[in-house]
Amino acid sequence: MAENQDKILEEVTGSDYKYGFTTDIETEVIPKGLNEDVVRLISQKKNEPEWMLEYRLKAFNHWLKMEQPEWAKLNIPKIDFQDIIYYAAPKQKPQLDSMDDVDPELKATFEKLGIPLDEQKVLAGVAVDAVMDSVSVKTTFKETLAEKGIIFCSFSEAVQEYPDLIKKYMGSVVNYTDNFFAALNNAVFSDGSFVYIPKGVRCPIELSTYFRINATNTGQFERTLIVADDDSYVSYLEGCTAPQRDENQLHAAIVEIVTMERAEVKYSTVQNWYPGDKEGKGGIYNFVTKRALCKGDYSKVMWTQVETGSAITWKYPSCVLMGDHSVGEFYSVAVTNNYQQADTGTKMIHLGKNTRSLIVSKGVSAGKSQNSYRGLVRVNKKAENARNFSQCDSLLMGDQCGAHTFPYLEINNNTAKVEHEATTSKIGEDQIFYCNTRGLSTEDAVGLIVNGYVKEVINQLPMEFAVEAQKLLQISLEGSVG
Amino acid sequence: MLEVKNLHAKIDDKEILRGINLTVKPGEVHAIMGPNGSGKSTLSSVLAGSEVFDVSEGSATFYGKNLLDMPAEDRAREGLFYSFQYPVEIPGVSMVNFMRTAVNEHRKYNGEKPYTASEFLKLMREKKKLVEIDSNLTNRSVNEGFSGGEKKKNEIFQMAMLQPKVSILDETDSGLDIDALRIVANGVNKLKSENNATVVITHYQRLLDYIVPDFVHVLYKGRIVMSAGKELALELEEKGYDWIKKQFED
């Protein structure tokens, strides 16, 4: 059996990354390195107003004083921030009046990724903002959404068109002083998506941003800001891939969500950045700050993430439960294989009365990977009757990987009720044999068992995404037996 | 169809099967009986393809093909079914999904098109009725939280779905009350035809009142020491296994 397992693990680790191709397109890049001039240059490229540049410079100067954090259970090779290109844009006509104006090469790239940019071809019910390297290529269904007063556009466009909203909400959840990577993002961010859902509007279609890194030696620093006004609802999806390259590439993003009274935002991610090769060479370093502020009473934010890619993942989508009766939920599947490392989890900060949070985290580790759950539940003094339930499960495949759980609880109000459950298990040989005797190959059996194990989380994803996520899990883990 | 010759198998250098000979033909029902530790369960799991045991000697062929060379899933796809003494739970995987995958894997192997969802559901309804299984069992996760009886019924349901040529039922009667036993046995009998065969492994004669064997074999210390018709089971019930032990003491 042991020999067989090795063979299967070998096959799994050998399975190819489907999105490793590069697009041959003329790209405008600025020189490597980071200094005040680079920040100014990016701002200038984007034709930004003075206040935006000032904001960037404040962040940059703060970043200079900060050190890269080392508390995570990650082995992060030294990142040379002067060896990164901070702005790369596919060259195309500046004004896009219709789909015909999008460079055919770009269109082809996104089609290959399963993201058609022609509205006729788009999956029914999903609007897409496609971001390649540092710029947004195309946002679909903008006009349809505008009829309901919904704003869905690239971040650069929002800075120009809706400066008041941006000034009001940008940095209101994740301040530029928040952490090292957030400060960096604030200084050099290039694009991303902006969403505003007006009062009482239920967004009729799923909104989605698709991030693609293409250019070499380039970092991607995008930011997303979602504001859901009173009684509104939106479901938002995020997908990401990158070409297969030998060098590591940095992705440091910020996502901010603000929900007002009774508003609800559902944010789903299927993260499939290039994870590096079998020997651990290459792959994306993914350092992302995602946070939601449940500002209004009875508001709700739900994070769902399926993390299969990246060489290193450092990511803690969090909820600040400020409004009374507000609710934060976090559902996560993190899969690591080969030499991947993930340190991921959430923070639930209970400030308002009767706030509730739920954490369901499922880690799957295979190969020589390390997979950590890190989560904080904080109940502040005035947060009467706060409730939290956390469940953290780890599944191990093989005997060379690691799974770790770091739950932090800070409870300052004795009416709080906080529960934490954690399990660690291995895929049972008896489960696999049972499937074998029913005619399922070991690969299929493992896929089935893992999909069963993560079902609670996958069920939270919108339909099309759930199917994609299941396929992705099957590919990344086919047959890793423990 | 199933031909086992001089089969030896061991685990950690301990020999458990010490030369098994068994020939099963279409339409037949065989019962394999024997005291605890005689190797009954080992025999069935070795035939089903468990890699826990090492086969050190002998052969097993299934319709002329070398069974021992095939991985467990191919044995299943060739038409060998193994009903577990202790069916395994797979949380989060619905029976419907599990069976649909299994049935379609069988079909793919045999060069047939996979069933569409509606064809599959129709098949499932028929088989559920045939083996008298509650419809809510198939909506639950594979064996998760099933009672002992439900698990065994579920094994027979899977057997009905996969329509095997030879079924090996390992201690299907253990842990069943008399009503559940009757339902399980009825299911097995309904699935019986002149084209398939059943090998029933059991401790007790009780099951054989319901599933009537053509042959009864007594397994003791890794060998089949006695084979006869169904009357042998009754004789064993009356005299106990000590009778065998005395005769075949090494």
XYZ file of C-alpha atoms in Angstrom:
732
model
C 0.000 0.000 0.000
C 2.760 2.428 0.938
C 4.350 2.131 -2.470
C 1.014 2.626 -4.093
C 0.423 5.757 -2.038
C 3.729 7.203 -3.093
C 2.846 6.574 -6.698
C -0.487 8.260 -6.324
C 0.983 11.213 -4.471
C 3.523 11.454 -7.247
C 0.756 11.572 -9.825
C -1.066 14.219 -7.914
C 1.909 16.429 -7.489
C 2.611 15.897 -11.162
C -0.758 17.196 -12.269
C -0.319 20.320 -14.298
C -1.459 23.796 -13.494
C -4.024 24.517 -16.153
C -3.634 28.270 -16.253
C 0.127 28.487 -16.607
C 0.160 30.001 -20.094
C 1.287 33.552 -20.830
C -0.313 36.063 -23.123
C 1.930 37.558 -25.742
C 0.822 41.119 -25.618
C 2.646 44.397 -25.675
C 2.876 45.593 -22.114
C 3.792 48.950 -20.804
C 5.975 48.561 -17.734
C 7.746 51.023 -15.539
C 11.285 50.349 -14.262
C 11.818 47.989 -11.338
C 12.048 49.304 -7.848
C 10.131 51.356 -5.338
C 10.660 54.956 -4.240
C 8.638 58.138 -4.025
C 9.052 58.787 -7.736
C 7.557 55.413 -8.579
C 4.536 56.197 -6.423
C 4.182 59.553 -8.185
C 4.585 57.875 -11.559
C 1.826 55.349 -10.886
C -0.476 58.136 -9.752
C 0.393 60.117 -12.841
C -0.187 57.138 -15.151
C -3.638 56.876 -13.691
C -4.188 60.571 -14.039
C -5.192 60.789 -10.410
C -6.330 63.847 -8.495
C -3.959 65.416 -6.008
C -5.699 63.959 -2.895
C -5.130 60.447 -4.146
C -1.434 61.056 -4.643
C -1.173 62.544 -1.163
C -2.839 59.480 0.263
C -0.412 57.217 -1.562
C 2.598 59.172 -0.354
C 1.373 59.090 3.243
C 1.060 55.328 2.973
C 4.444 55.003 1.307
C 6.205 57.010 3.991
C 4.524 54.935 6.651
C 5.512 51.702 4.890
C 9.149 52.770 4.925
C 9.023 52.709 8.717
C 7.496 49.248 8.894
C 9.003 45.802 8.924
C 7.744 42.701 7.225
C 5.811 40.676 9.829
C 7.228 37.342 10.912
C 4.616 35.972 13.270
C 2.946 33.653 10.766
C 3.930 29.995 10.587
C 5.458 30.606 7.186
C 8.931 30.357 5.878
C 9.060 33.468 3.710
C 12.230 33.945 1.703
C 13.492 37.520 1.799
C 11.511 39.627 -0.630
C 13.536 42.260 -2.454
C 11.043 45.048 -2.861
C 13.398 46.875 -5.195
C 13.353 43.919 -7.605
C 9.669 44.165 -8.401
C 7.898 46.061 -11.152
C 5.030 47.974 -9.612
C 3.084 48.864 -12.696
C 2.415 46.886 -15.859
C -0.425 47.532 -18.260
C -1.375 45.703 -21.432
C -1.238 48.291 -24.202
C -4.523 48.944 -25.869
C -6.639 51.830 -26.955
C -7.370 54.021 -23.978
C -11.078 54.472 -24.626
C -13.280 51.417 -24.845
C -16.616 52.240 -26.324
C -17.638 48.726 -27.129
C -16.418 45.191 -26.859
C -14.869 45.449 -30.308
C -12.278 47.788 -28.885
C -10.825 45.264 -26.491
C -7.612 43.799 -27.822
C -8.445 40.385 -29.350
C -5.429 38.894 -27.602
C -6.816 39.989 -24.239
C -10.258 38.723 -25.071
C -8.750 35.394 -26.054
C -6.817 35.223 -22.789
C -9.884 35.663 -20.652
C -11.878 33.247 -22.791
C -9.173 30.666 -22.282
C -9.594 31.231 -18.571
C -13.303 30.646 -18.940
C -14.166 34.334 -18.518
C -15.719 35.528 -21.754
C -15.874 39.311 -21.916
C -18.614 39.482 -24.531
C -21.828 40.104 -22.660
C -23.723 37.762 -24.967
C -21.439 34.916 -24.051
C -21.134 35.639 -20.374
C -22.513 33.163 -17.898
C -26.059 34.126 -17.233
C -26.243 36.278 -14.173
C -22.612 37.220 -13.623
C -21.055 40.603 -14.321
C -17.284 40.627 -14.583
C -14.530 43.141 -14.015
C -11.433 41.661 -15.669
C -8.106 42.861 -14.301
C -4.852 42.038 -16.074
C -1.664 42.979 -14.233
C -2.188 46.540 -13.077
C -5.284 47.594 -14.968
C -8.913 46.745 -15.400
C -9.480 45.524 -18.956
C -13.222 45.501 -19.129
C -16.244 45.586 -16.896
C -19.349 43.898 -18.230
C -23.010 44.681 -17.635
C -22.171 48.122 -16.307
C -25.112 49.751 -18.033
C -27.627 47.142 -16.916
C -26.545 47.609 -13.336
C -26.554 51.397 -13.590
C -30.304 51.279 -14.225
C -30.735 50.112 -10.645
C -28.288 52.678 -9.377
C -25.615 50.059 -8.770
C -22.080 51.204 -9.377
C -19.718 48.487 -10.590
C -16.535 49.756 -12.167
C -12.769 49.628 -11.987
C -11.204 51.344 -9.004
C -9.366 53.849 -11.236
C -12.616 54.859 -12.818
C -14.232 55.247 -9.406
C -11.460 57.607 -8.300
C -12.324 59.822 -11.267
C -16.097 59.457 -11.298
C -17.066 58.974 -7.659
C -14.367 60.757 -5.644
C -16.731 61.482 -2.743
C -17.568 57.836 -2.186
C -13.934 56.820 -2.498
C -12.751 59.519 -0.107
C -15.397 58.519 2.379
C -14.879 54.774 2.376
C -11.391 53.981 1.114
C -9.240 53.112 4.107
C -12.210 53.274 6.463
C -11.933 49.524 7.104
C -8.277 48.804 6.376
C -6.247 51.891 7.195
C -2.911 52.395 5.475
C -1.207 51.929 8.834
C -2.904 48.569 9.355
C -0.072 46.286 8.390
C 3.056 46.076 6.257
C 1.411 44.703 3.120
C -1.635 46.945 3.449
C 0.632 49.992 3.654
C 2.486 48.802 0.564
C -0.769 48.309 -1.294
C -1.983 51.777 -0.357
C 1.163 53.264 -1.812
C 1.288 51.413 -5.110
C -2.149 49.933 -5.821
C -2.975 50.185 -9.466
C -6.518 49.003 -9.996
C -9.291 46.809 -8.724
C -13.034 47.023 -8.442
C -15.482 49.351 -6.807
C -19.037 48.402 -5.967
C -21.802 50.536 -4.499
C -25.247 49.095 -3.899
C -27.798 51.810 -3.110
C -30.404 51.658 -0.372
C -32.951 48.894 -0.687
C -31.462 47.403 -3.840
C -30.893 43.706 -4.184
C -28.233 43.248 -6.854
C -29.911 40.966 -9.412
C -26.738 39.322 -10.696
C -23.499 38.083 -9.203
C -20.682 40.594 -9.468
C -17.226 39.289 -10.024
C -13.638 40.358 -10.451
C -11.172 38.169 -12.227
C -7.524 38.880 -11.487
C -4.821 37.770 -13.839
C -1.113 38.370 -13.464
C 0.601 38.156 -16.847
C 3.726 40.311 -17.042
C 6.956 38.937 -15.670
C 8.654 40.263 -12.503
C 5.533 42.174 -11.717
C 3.649 42.468 -8.507
C -0.091 42.833 -8.460
C -1.514 45.295 -5.984
C -5.187 45.751 -6.444
C -7.919 46.825 -4.145
C -11.590 46.187 -3.956
C -14.093 48.325 -2.149
C -17.680 47.240 -1.687
C -20.220 49.498 -0.035
C -23.670 48.110 0.642
C -26.124 50.750 1.765
C -29.165 50.125 4.011
C -31.255 47.055 3.165
C -29.193 46.099 0.152
C -27.722 42.779 -0.915
C -24.926 41.697 -3.198
C -23.068 38.498 -3.909
C -19.526 39.050 -5.086
C -17.078 36.561 -6.575
C -13.341 36.749 -6.988
C -11.156 34.500 -9.113
C -7.470 34.577 -9.845
C -4.779 32.810 -11.862
C -1.241 33.483 -13.039
C 1.237 32.065 -15.562
C 3.716 29.426 -14.596
C 7.012 31.172 -13.894
C 10.198 30.217 -12.143
C 10.403 33.345 -10.069
C 8.071 34.203 -7.249
C 5.607 36.968 -7.817
C 4.032 39.146 -5.194
C 0.332 39.740 -4.868
C -0.664 42.098 -2.065
C -4.285 43.111 -2.253
C -6.801 44.849 -0.058
C -10.498 44.159 0.061
C -12.734 46.409 2.104
C -16.427 45.876 2.654
C -18.811 48.211 4.433
C -22.378 47.160 5.209
C -24.986 49.568 6.515
C -28.238 48.791 8.332
C -29.615 45.348 7.433
C -27.359 45.118 4.382
C -25.858 41.800 3.411
C -22.714 41.025 1.415
C -21.594 37.607 0.377
C -17.988 37.527 -0.792
C -16.692 34.322 -2.390
C -13.162 33.617 -3.562
C -11.741 30.764 -5.535
C -8.029 31.419 -5.337
C -5.981 29.515 -7.872
C -2.760 31.490 -8.229
C 0.133 29.487 -9.617
C 1.390 27.434 -6.641
C 4.941 26.778 -7.851
C 6.280 23.549 -9.254
C 6.882 20.173 -7.592
C 10.204 21.312 -6.145
C 8.644 24.461 -4.775
C 10.150 26.729 -7.396
C 8.142 29.775 -8.416
C 4.586 30.553 -7.466
C 2.719 33.543 -6.148
C 3.227 35.038 -2.701
C -0.245 35.996 -1.689
C -0.399 38.563 1.125
C -3.892 39.861 1.288
C -5.805 41.977 3.767
C -9.537 41.452 3.581
C -11.838 43.002 6.091
C -15.476 43.857 6.418
C -17.054 46.445 8.640
C -20.585 45.518 9.626
C -21.432 49.081 10.453
C -25.196 48.992 10.517
C -27.447 47.076 12.892
C -28.542 43.669 11.625
C -26.036 43.748 8.802
C -24.284 40.614 7.661
C -21.095 39.645 5.870
C -20.216 36.189 4.733
C -16.724 35.296 3.510
C -16.304 32.043 1.620
C -12.909 31.098 0.327
C -11.501 28.115 -1.508
C -7.735 28.464 -1.495
C -5.869 26.028 -3.705
C -3.109 28.100 -5.248
C -0.175 30.327 -4.273
C 3.226 29.282 -2.982
C 2.551 31.229 0.196
C -0.837 32.346 1.436
C -1.158 34.914 4.224
C -4.759 35.880 4.454
C -7.351 36.493 7.157
C -10.696 37.749 5.850
C -12.212 39.379 8.893
C -15.379 40.995 10.191
C -15.679 43.918 12.548
C -19.150 43.496 14.007
C -19.942 47.061 14.973
C -23.700 47.235 14.479
C -25.944 45.584 17.059
C -27.196 42.166 15.935
C -24.701 42.116 13.093
C -23.454 38.767 11.812
C -20.116 37.639 10.427
C -19.518 34.260 8.832
C -16.339 32.721 7.506
C -16.196 29.506 5.494
C -12.840 28.352 4.272
C -11.232 25.478 2.456
C -7.459 25.717 2.210
C -5.668 23.067 0.209
C -1.881 22.824 0.162
C 0.289 20.398 -1.773
C 3.987 20.006 -2.656
C 5.863 22.856 -0.933
C 2.925 25.234 -0.584
C 2.480 27.094 2.684
C -0.739 28.577 3.938
C -1.385 30.567 7.088
C -4.992 31.574 6.830
C -8.043 32.109 8.975
C -10.167 34.976 10.150
C -10.764 37.588 12.798
C -14.173 38.198 14.277
C -14.253 41.386 16.311
C -17.447 41.729 18.332
C -18.189 45.347 19.236
C -21.996 45.633 19.048
C -24.607 43.939 21.209
C -26.034 40.550 20.250
C -23.491 40.089 17.503
C -22.912 36.603 16.153
C -20.078 34.981 14.272
C -19.516 31.573 12.724
C -16.225 30.113 11.558
C -15.952 26.910 9.545
C -12.435 26.145 8.393
C -11.369 23.021 6.549
C -7.703 22.509 5.830
C -6.405 19.810 3.513
C -2.652 19.217 3.409
C -0.723 16.936 1.088
C 2.848 16.552 -0.156
C 5.382 18.493 1.915
C 3.084 21.410 2.535
C 2.276 23.287 5.720
C -1.252 24.406 6.408
C -2.201 26.587 9.368
C -5.472 27.945 10.605
C -5.091 31.159 12.583
C -8.179 32.783 13.952
C -9.036 35.459 16.452
C -12.347 35.905 18.200
C -12.428 39.110 20.232
C -15.403 40.187 22.292
C -15.123 43.758 23.502
C -16.392 45.033 26.849
C -19.621 46.478 25.530
C -20.495 43.562 23.253
C -23.285 42.062 25.341
C -24.476 38.569 24.403
C -21.941 37.948 21.701
C -21.974 34.452 20.208
C -19.284 32.638 18.326
C -18.917 29.119 17.099
C -15.702 27.977 15.446
C -15.020 24.673 13.826
C -11.558 23.940 12.470
C -10.909 20.640 10.797
C -7.682 19.445 9.242
C -7.253 16.567 6.878
C -3.816 15.126 6.251
C -2.640 13.137 3.266
C 0.662 11.362 3.458
C 3.111 11.736 6.307
C 5.250 14.655 5.180
C 2.798 17.511 5.495
C 1.727 19.525 8.492
C -1.526 20.944 9.812
C -1.629 23.499 12.596
C -4.376 25.363 14.403
C -3.849 28.650 16.251
C -7.093 29.880 17.766
C -6.956 33.099 19.768
C -9.825 34.067 22.036
C -10.001 37.461 23.752
C -13.177 37.699 25.715
C -13.860 40.858 27.726
C -17.545 40.463 28.419
C -18.847 37.638 30.545
C -22.162 37.320 28.713
C -20.270 36.032 25.685
C -20.669 32.475 24.552
C -17.771 31.192 22.509
C -17.238 27.652 21.306
C -14.306 26.159 19.496
C -14.073 22.685 18.016
C -11.070 21.294 16.219
C -10.342 17.935 14.624
C -7.429 16.474 12.726
C -7.861 13.354 10.653
C -6.327 11.355 7.893
C -8.158 9.943 4.919
C -8.868 6.390 5.974
C -7.525 3.513 3.938
C -10.746 1.724 4.788
C -12.762 4.541 3.169
C -10.669 4.306 0.026
C -10.910 0.513 -0.088
C -14.656 0.731 0.336
C -14.857 3.026 -2.690
C -12.477 0.745 -4.635
C -14.737 -2.241 -4.093
C -17.562 -0.213 -5.643
C -15.505 0.359 -8.779
C -14.002 3.778 -7.973
C -10.329 4.342 -8.631
C -8.256 5.565 -5.708
C -7.964 9.006 -7.314
C -11.709 9.320 -7.681
C -12.213 7.987 -4.180
C -9.966 10.643 -2.665
C -11.654 13.350 -4.713
C -15.021 12.164 -3.484
C -13.940 11.908 0.146
C -12.310 15.341 0.139
C -15.305 16.897 -1.555
C -17.481 15.304 1.101
C -15.210 16.691 3.801
C -15.390 20.263 2.476
C -19.043 20.124 1.452
C -20.218 22.458 4.202
C -18.045 25.191 2.746
C -18.591 24.476 -0.948
C -22.343 24.614 -0.341
C -21.957 28.286 0.538
C -20.617 29.125 -2.912
C -22.856 30.242 -5.760
C -23.746 27.311 -8.026
C -21.334 27.831 -10.960
C -18.506 28.545 -8.591
C -19.231 25.472 -6.502
C -18.910 23.233 -9.540
C -15.618 24.906 -10.498
C -14.319 24.597 -6.961
C -15.133 20.895 -6.825
C -13.283 20.269 -10.070
C -10.359 22.277 -8.814
C -10.158 20.243 -5.612
C -10.259 17.043 -7.603
C -7.376 18.261 -9.757
C -5.206 19.528 -6.951
C -5.648 16.446 -4.821
C -6.417 13.505 -7.049
C -5.484 10.464 -5.056
C -3.296 11.898 -2.303
C -3.699 9.121 0.209
C -2.934 9.327 3.884
C -16.666 -18.132 -13.216
C -14.654 -17.852 -9.988
C -11.844 -20.334 -9.556
C -9.602 -20.207 -6.500
C -6.667 -22.620 -6.396
C -4.302 -23.308 -3.514
C -4.579 -19.716 -2.291
C -2.156 -18.708 0.449
C -2.216 -15.295 2.098
C -0.418 -13.782 5.033
C -0.238 -10.652 7.090
C 3.026 -9.677 8.797
C 4.460 -13.118 8.037
C 1.561 -14.809 9.709
C -0.072 -17.184 7.273
C -3.843 -16.966 7.462
C -4.964 -18.704 4.301
C -3.118 -21.944 3.758
C -4.285 -23.351 0.464
C -7.883 -22.501 -0.377
C -9.623 -24.241 -3.266
C -13.015 -23.028 -4.362
C -14.966 -23.160 -7.612
C -18.079 -21.064 -8.042
C -20.334 -21.451 -11.089
C -23.243 -19.311 -12.331
C -26.504 -19.875 -10.510
C -24.853 -21.294 -7.401
C -25.023 -20.214 -3.794
C -22.062 -21.125 -1.624
C -21.873 -20.783 2.116
C -18.534 -20.569 3.861
C -18.722 -21.317 7.545
C -16.156 -21.710 10.244
C -15.163 -20.743 13.760
C -13.692 -17.353 14.656
C -10.230 -16.821 13.281
C -10.482 -19.503 10.646
C -9.786 -17.014 7.833
C -13.302 -16.364 6.480
C -13.021 -12.598 6.380
C -9.457 -12.772 5.115
C -10.561 -14.913 2.196
C -13.277 -12.465 1.205
C -11.150 -9.359 1.516
C -8.264 -10.949 -0.396
C -10.672 -11.780 -3.205
C -12.094 -8.254 -3.106
C -8.601 -6.796 -3.531
C -7.518 -5.665 -0.079
C -3.809 -4.868 -0.032
C -3.520 -5.499 3.675
C -2.697 -9.139 2.955
C 0.103 -10.607 0.863
C -0.815 -13.434 -1.429
C 2.159 -15.757 -1.266
C 0.980 -18.663 -3.338
C -1.870 -19.905 -5.496
C -4.215 -18.300 -7.974
C -7.666 -16.820 -8.347
C -9.286 -16.357 -11.720
C -12.528 -14.641 -12.613
C -13.922 -15.605 -16.005
C -10.437 -16.720 -16.960
C -8.794 -13.405 -15.961
C -6.206 -13.311 -13.223
C -8.066 -11.685 -10.359
C -4.977 -11.196 -8.212
C -3.369 -8.942 -10.817
C -6.277 -6.524 -10.841
C -6.713 -3.540 -8.530
C -9.835 -3.714 -6.385
C -11.763 -1.272 -8.584
C -11.248 -3.419 -11.681
C -12.403 -6.528 -9.843
C -15.570 -4.630 -8.995
C -16.000 -3.457 -12.578
C -15.509 -7.030 -13.811
C -18.514 -7.982 -11.704
C -17.254 -8.984 -8.292
C -19.143 -7.481 -5.381
C -18.001 -7.474 -1.779
C -20.448 -6.717 0.988
C -18.582 -5.487 4.073
C -19.045 -6.918 7.525
C -18.485 -3.368 8.777
C -19.532 -0.917 6.033
C -17.480 2.284 6.095
C -18.880 5.789 6.672
C -17.996 8.567 4.225
C -19.232 11.865 5.678
C -20.521 14.525 3.309
C -20.801 12.178 0.307
C -24.423 11.464 -0.539
C -25.433 7.906 -1.398
C -26.925 9.183 -4.640
C -23.679 10.785 -5.733
C -21.645 7.797 -4.556
C -23.756 5.263 -6.412
C -24.000 7.364 -9.531
C -20.215 7.594 -9.681
C -19.870 3.863 -9.042
C -22.480 2.781 -11.587
C -21.086 5.065 -14.250
C -17.536 3.856 -13.609
C -18.806 0.314 -14.223
C -20.486 1.426 -17.416
C -17.410 3.267 -18.644
C -15.292 0.149 -18.040
C -17.695 -1.925 -20.072
C -17.748 0.589 -22.913
C -21.246 1.862 -22.146
C -22.395 5.468 -21.972
C -22.857 6.902 -18.491
C -26.441 7.169 -17.288
C -28.081 10.568 -17.423
C -29.430 11.888 -14.144
C -32.976 10.823 -14.947
C -32.010 7.338 -16.142
C -30.005 6.892 -13.013
C -32.757 8.059 -10.690
C -35.184 5.695 -12.385
C -32.813 2.768 -11.878
C -32.357 3.757 -8.276
C -36.083 3.892 -7.620
C -36.538 0.405 -9.049
C -33.724 -1.093 -7.018
C -34.800 0.616 -3.839
C -38.187 -0.941 -4.202
C -36.681 -4.329 -4.960
C -34.575 -4.438 -1.822
C -37.096 -2.566 0.342
C -34.784 0.245 1.378
C -36.193 3.505 2.759
C -35.886 6.287 0.283
C -34.396 8.661 2.835
C -31.345 6.432 3.255
C -30.167 7.302 -0.233
C -30.368 11.010 0.527
C -28.003 10.680 3.450
C -24.228 10.501 3.430
C -22.729 7.070 2.740
C -23.416 4.968 5.866
C -23.065 8.014 8.108
C -25.171 7.585 11.210
C -26.804 4.464 9.798
C -27.868 1.769 12.267
C -26.284 -1.668 11.901
C -29.343 -2.914 10.049
C -29.457 0.103 7.753
C -25.819 -0.377 6.847
C -26.400 -3.982 5.830
C -29.506 -3.106 3.843
C -27.484 -0.410 2.167
C -24.883 -3.004 1.136
C -27.572 -5.091 -0.519
C -28.961 -1.988 -2.204
C -25.535 -1.280 -3.671
C -25.336 -4.879 -4.820
C -28.662 -4.415 -6.584
C -27.415 -1.236 -8.247
C -24.145 -2.718 -9.465
C -25.630 -6.022 -10.658
C -22.542 -8.145 -10.028
C -21.812 -11.627 -11.350
C -20.429 -12.881 -8.077
C -21.282 -11.383 -4.699
C -19.334 -12.158 -1.574
C -21.370 -11.327 1.497
C -19.166 -11.119 4.573
C -21.106 -11.814 7.779
C -24.119 -10.030 6.398
C -26.193 -11.410 9.262
C -24.070 -10.044 12.088
C -25.804 -7.379 14.100
C -29.190 -7.873 12.462
C -32.448 -8.506 14.248
C -34.748 -11.079 12.748
C -36.807 -8.576 10.711
C -33.778 -6.901 9.218
C -32.280 -10.294 8.517
C -35.390 -11.269 6.570
C -35.315 -8.081 4.488
C -31.632 -8.460 3.706
C -32.037 -12.144 2.806
C -35.082 -11.380 0.655
C -33.065 -8.800 -1.206
C -30.302 -11.286 -1.885
C -32.791 -13.910 -3.062
C -34.530 -11.482 -5.400
C -31.224 -10.603 -7.002
C -30.344 -14.252 -7.563
C -30.432 -15.535 -11.136
C -28.980 -18.341 -13.190
C -26.301 -15.955 -14.402
C -24.922 -14.850 -11.076
C -23.613 -16.487 -7.960
C -23.455 -15.686 -4.272
C -20.880 -16.587 -1.672
C -22.258 -16.163 1.827
C -19.838 -16.026 4.717
C -21.381 -16.674 8.073
C -20.953 -18.060 11.553
C -24.457 -19.252 11.969
C -26.869 -21.498 10.258
C -29.641 -18.940 10.910
C -28.971 -16.915 7.721
C -29.009 -20.102 5.663
C -32.659 -20.661 6.533
C -33.317 -17.634 4.355
C -30.543 -17.850 1.795
C -30.453 -21.541 0.955
C -27.011 -22.662 -0.196
C -26.191 -25.292 -2.787
C -22.823 -25.907 -1.157
C -21.539 -25.473 2.356
C -17.807 -25.263 2.999
C -16.173 -25.380 6.364
C -13.095 -23.232 6.756
C -10.698 -24.088 9.546
C -7.184 -22.812 10.111
C -6.959 -21.367 6.632
C -8.149 -24.409 4.720
C -11.485 -25.699 3.495
C -11.682 -28.923 5.435
C -15.133 -30.084 4.466
C -17.603 -29.395 1.651
C -21.098 -30.769 1.257
C -24.692 -29.760 0.570
C -26.926 -27.604 2.753
C -27.377 -30.401 5.295
C -23.809 -29.777 6.478
C -24.894 -26.453 7.910
C -27.529 -28.136 10.021
C -25.065 -30.704 11.207
C -22.664 -27.953 12.226
C -25.414 -26.143 14.075
C -26.144 -29.261 16.025
C -22.624 -30.464 16.765
C -20.819 -27.151 16.987
C -17.398 -26.296 15.617
C -15.649 -28.440 18.228
C -16.613 -31.384 16.142
C -14.558 -29.993 13.273
C -11.745 -28.862 15.496
C -11.309 -32.345 16.932
C -11.162 -33.931 13.516
C -8.709 -31.495 11.993
C -6.403 -30.710 14.864
C -2.901 -30.239 13.499
